[in-house]
Short mmCIF file of C-alpha atoms in Angstrom, two decimals:
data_model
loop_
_atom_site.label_atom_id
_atom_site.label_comp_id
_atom_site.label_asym_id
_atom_site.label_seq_id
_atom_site.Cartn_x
_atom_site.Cartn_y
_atom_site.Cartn_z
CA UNK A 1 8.37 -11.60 -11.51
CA UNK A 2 11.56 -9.80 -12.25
CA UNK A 3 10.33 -9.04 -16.05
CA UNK A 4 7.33 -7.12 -14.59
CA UNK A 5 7.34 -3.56 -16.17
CA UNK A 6 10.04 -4.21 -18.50
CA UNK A 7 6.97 -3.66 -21.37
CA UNK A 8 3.94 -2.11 -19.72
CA UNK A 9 0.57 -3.53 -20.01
CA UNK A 10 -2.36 -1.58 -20.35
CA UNK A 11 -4.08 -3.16 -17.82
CA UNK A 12 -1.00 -2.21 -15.63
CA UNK A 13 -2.43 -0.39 -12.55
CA UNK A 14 0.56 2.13 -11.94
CA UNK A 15 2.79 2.74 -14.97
CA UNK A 16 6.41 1.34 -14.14
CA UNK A 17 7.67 5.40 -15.43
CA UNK A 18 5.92 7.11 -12.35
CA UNK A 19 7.41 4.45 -9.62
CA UNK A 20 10.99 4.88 -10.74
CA UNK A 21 10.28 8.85 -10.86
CA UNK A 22 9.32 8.31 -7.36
CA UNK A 23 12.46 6.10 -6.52
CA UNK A 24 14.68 9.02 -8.45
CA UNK A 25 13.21 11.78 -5.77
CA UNK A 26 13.86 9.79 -2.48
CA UNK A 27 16.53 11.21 -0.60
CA UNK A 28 17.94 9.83 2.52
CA UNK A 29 17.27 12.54 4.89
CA UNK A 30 13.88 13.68 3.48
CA UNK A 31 12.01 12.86 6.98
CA UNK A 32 14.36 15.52 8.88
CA UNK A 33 12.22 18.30 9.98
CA UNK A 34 9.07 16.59 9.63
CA UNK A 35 6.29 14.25 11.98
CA UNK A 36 5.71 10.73 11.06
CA UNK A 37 2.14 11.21 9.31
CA UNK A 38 1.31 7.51 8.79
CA UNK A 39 2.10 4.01 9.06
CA UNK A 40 0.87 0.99 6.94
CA UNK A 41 1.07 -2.41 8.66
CA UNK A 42 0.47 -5.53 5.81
CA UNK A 43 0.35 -8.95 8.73
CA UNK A 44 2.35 -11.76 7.43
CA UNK A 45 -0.48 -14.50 6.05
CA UNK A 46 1.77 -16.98 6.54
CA UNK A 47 5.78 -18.26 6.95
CA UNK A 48 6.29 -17.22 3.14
CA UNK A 49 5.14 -14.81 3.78
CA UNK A 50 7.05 -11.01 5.44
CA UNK A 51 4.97 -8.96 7.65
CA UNK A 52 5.97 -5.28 6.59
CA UNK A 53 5.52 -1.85 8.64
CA UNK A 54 5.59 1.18 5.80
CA UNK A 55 6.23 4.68 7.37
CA UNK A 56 5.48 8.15 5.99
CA UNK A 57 6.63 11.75 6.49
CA UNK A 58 4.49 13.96 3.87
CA UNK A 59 5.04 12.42 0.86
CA UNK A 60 8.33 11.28 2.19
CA UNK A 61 8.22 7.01 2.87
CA UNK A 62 11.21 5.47 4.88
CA UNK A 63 12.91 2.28 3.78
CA UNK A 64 10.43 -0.13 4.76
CA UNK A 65 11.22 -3.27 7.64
CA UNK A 66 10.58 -6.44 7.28
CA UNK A 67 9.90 -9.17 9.80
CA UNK A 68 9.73 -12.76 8.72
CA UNK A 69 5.84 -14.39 8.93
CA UNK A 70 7.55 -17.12 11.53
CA UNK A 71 9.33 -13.87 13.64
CA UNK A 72 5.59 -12.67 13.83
CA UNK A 73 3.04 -15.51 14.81
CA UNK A 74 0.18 -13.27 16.45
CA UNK A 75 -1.28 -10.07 16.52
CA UNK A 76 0.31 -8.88 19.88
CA UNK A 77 4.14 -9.21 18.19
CA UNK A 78 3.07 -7.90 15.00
CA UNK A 79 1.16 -4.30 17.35
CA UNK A 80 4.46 -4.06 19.70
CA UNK A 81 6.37 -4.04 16.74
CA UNK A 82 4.17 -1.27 14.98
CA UNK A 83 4.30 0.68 18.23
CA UNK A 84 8.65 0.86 18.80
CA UNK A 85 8.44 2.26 15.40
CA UNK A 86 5.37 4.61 15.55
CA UNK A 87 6.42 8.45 16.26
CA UNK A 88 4.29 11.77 16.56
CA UNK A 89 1.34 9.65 17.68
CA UNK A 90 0.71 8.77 13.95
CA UNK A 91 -2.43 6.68 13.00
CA UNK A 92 -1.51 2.74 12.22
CA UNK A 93 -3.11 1.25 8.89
CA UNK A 94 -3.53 -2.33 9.49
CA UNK A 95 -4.70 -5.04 7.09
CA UNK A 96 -7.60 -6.39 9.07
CA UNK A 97 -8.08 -9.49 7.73
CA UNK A 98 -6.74 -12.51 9.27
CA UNK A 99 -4.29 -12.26 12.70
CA UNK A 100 -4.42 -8.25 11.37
CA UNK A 101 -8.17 -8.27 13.08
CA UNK A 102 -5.92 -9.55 16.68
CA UNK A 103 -3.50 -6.45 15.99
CA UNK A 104 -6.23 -3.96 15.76
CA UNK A 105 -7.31 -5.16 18.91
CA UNK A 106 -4.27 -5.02 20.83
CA UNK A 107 -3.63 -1.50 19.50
CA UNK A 108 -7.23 -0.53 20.23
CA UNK A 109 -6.95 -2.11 23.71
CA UNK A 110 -3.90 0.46 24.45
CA UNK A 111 -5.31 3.32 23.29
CA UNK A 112 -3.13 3.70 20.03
CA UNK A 113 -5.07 5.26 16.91
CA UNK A 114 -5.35 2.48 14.48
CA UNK A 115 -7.63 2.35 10.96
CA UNK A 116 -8.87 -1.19 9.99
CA UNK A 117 -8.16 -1.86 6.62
CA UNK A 118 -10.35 -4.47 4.78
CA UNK A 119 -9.88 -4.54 1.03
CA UNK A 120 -12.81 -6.71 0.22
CA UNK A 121 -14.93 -4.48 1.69
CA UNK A 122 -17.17 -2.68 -0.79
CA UNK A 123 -15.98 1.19 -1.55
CA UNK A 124 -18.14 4.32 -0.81
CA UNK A 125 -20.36 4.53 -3.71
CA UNK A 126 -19.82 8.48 -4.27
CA UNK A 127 -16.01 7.84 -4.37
CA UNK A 128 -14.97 8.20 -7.82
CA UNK A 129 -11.18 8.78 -10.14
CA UNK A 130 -9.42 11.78 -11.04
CA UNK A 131 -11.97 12.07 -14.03
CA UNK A 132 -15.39 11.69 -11.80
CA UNK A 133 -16.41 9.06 -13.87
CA UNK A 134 -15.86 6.01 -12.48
CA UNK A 135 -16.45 3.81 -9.58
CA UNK A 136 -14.48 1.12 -7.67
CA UNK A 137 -15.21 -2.17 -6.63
CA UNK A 138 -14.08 -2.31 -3.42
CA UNK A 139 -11.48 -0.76 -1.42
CA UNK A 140 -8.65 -2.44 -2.57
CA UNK A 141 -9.29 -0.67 -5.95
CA UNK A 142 -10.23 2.49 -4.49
CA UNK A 143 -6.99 2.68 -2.27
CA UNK A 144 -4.86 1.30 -5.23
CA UNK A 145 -6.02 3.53 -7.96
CA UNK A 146 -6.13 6.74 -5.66
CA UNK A 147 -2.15 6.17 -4.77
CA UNK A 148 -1.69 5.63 -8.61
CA UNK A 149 -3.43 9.08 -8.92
CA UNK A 150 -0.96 10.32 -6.38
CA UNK A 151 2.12 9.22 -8.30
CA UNK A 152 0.73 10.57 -11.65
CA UNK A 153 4.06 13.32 -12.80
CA UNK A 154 1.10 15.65 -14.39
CA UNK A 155 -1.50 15.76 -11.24
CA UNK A 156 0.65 13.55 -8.24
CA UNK A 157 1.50 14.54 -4.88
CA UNK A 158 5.75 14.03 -5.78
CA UNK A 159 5.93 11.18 -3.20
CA UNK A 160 8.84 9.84 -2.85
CA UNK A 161 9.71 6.27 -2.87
CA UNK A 162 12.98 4.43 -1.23
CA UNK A 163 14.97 2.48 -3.47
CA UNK A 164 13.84 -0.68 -3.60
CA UNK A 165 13.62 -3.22 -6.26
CA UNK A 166 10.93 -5.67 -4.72
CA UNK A 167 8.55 -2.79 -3.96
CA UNK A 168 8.72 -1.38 -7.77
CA UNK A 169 8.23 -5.06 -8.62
CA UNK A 170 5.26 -5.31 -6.89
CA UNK A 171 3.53 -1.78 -7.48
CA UNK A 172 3.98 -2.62 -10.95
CA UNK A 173 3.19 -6.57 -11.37
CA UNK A 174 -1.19 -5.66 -10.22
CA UNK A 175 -3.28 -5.67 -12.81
CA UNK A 176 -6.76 -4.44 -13.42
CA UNK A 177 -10.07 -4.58 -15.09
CA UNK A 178 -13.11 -2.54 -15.82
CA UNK A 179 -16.24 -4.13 -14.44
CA UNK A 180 -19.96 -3.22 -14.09
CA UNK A 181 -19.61 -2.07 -10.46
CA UNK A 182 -16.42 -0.10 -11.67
CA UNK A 183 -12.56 -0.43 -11.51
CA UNK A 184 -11.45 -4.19 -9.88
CA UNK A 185 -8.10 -4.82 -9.21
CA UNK A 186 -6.22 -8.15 -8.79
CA UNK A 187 -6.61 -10.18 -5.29
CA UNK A 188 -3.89 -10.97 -3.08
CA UNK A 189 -4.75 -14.26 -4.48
CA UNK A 190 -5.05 -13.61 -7.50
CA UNK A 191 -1.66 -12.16 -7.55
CA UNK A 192 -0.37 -14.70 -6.12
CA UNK A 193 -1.09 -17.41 -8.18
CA UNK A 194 0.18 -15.38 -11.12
CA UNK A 195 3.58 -14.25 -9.81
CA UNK A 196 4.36 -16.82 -6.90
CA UNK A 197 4.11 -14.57 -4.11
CA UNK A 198 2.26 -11.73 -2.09
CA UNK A 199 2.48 -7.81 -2.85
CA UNK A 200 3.47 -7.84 0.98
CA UNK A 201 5.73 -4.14 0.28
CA UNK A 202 3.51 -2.69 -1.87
CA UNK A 203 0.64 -3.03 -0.31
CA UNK A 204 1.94 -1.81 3.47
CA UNK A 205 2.93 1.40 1.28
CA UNK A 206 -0.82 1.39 -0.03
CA UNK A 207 -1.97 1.37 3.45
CA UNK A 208 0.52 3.98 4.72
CA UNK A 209 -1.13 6.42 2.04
CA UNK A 210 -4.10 6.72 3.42
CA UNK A 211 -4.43 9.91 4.80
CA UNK A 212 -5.96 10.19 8.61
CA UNK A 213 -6.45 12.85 10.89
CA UNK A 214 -4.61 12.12 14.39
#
């Protein structure tokens, strides 16, 4: 959707202003001097689909690396790859659902710290937004809306974000919606069938974000 954030919605989860303030403070040598703190791992659902590995330093994210779904048919590629590319014995965020569940197992199996990520999965019920107010549906939400919180100019973190059109297509194409059981945010699928393909970028970057003690 190459028109997405050209007028933002309302219902836009991350205003399309913050990402390209992001973008603007990348600089290509921001990781020298610092220990990978976290990597994000989004498994490829399928051959459309790009099985991405998101790296952070800080608030510092590399240029993220794609592998096509076809290059990476089962979990034990998809872990080997996430391990020639893990430094400083940084924790791996994987997308657990689907061959991600036969990656955590791999990396479990050699002793590598990995963090199942399942965004259906129903979100702590005393997590709450910047305001205290409200609640999140699951952890998709919660892990969306707390990295939108991060980028925020007035209250952010001053990530940084490599240059990259896809990615700032993706982060902001998701919508959401205010339910009874809190903030909801779109589905993979859901996405999907609106736009014509999956957040594969943004959401490896969502996953790298989560912070982890090693």
């Amino acid at each position: 959707d190459f028109t997405a954030g050209t007028e933002d919605s309302i219902w836009q989860v991350i205003p399309t202003a913050w990402v390209k303030a992001a973008m603007d403070r990348w600089a290509e040598k921001g990781a020298e001097g610092k220990e990978m703190t976290s990597m994000g791992v989004d498994v490829a659902r399928g051959g459309r689909d790009n099985t991405i590995n998101a790296t952070r330093y800080g608030n510092w994210y590399a240029p993220l690396k794609l592998y096509p779904g076809q290059e990476t048919p089962d979990g034990a590629i998809v872990a080997g790859l996430a391990v020639a590319e893990q430094s400083d014995a940084a924790p791996i965020h994987v997308d657990v659902i689907g061959v991600g569940g036969s990656v955590v197992d791999h990396l479990n199996g050699n002793d590598i710290q990995v963090e199942a990520i399942n965004g259906a999965e129903g979100a702590p019920d005393w997590e709450r937004d910047l305001s205290g107010m409200l609640r999140f549906r699951n952890m998709r939400a919660l892990l969306y809306w707390k990295f939108r919180e991060a980028l925020n100019p007035k209250t952010g973190k001053g990530i940084a974000l490599p240059p990259d059109n896809a990615l700032k297509q993706e982060l902001c194409s998701l919508m959401w919606k205010l339910t009874p059981r809190g903030i909801q945010i779109e589905s993979k699928d859901e996405i999907i069938a609106r736009i014509g393909r999956s957040t594969d970028r943004s959401d490896a970057v969502i996953y790298c974000s989560v912070d982890t003690p090693k």
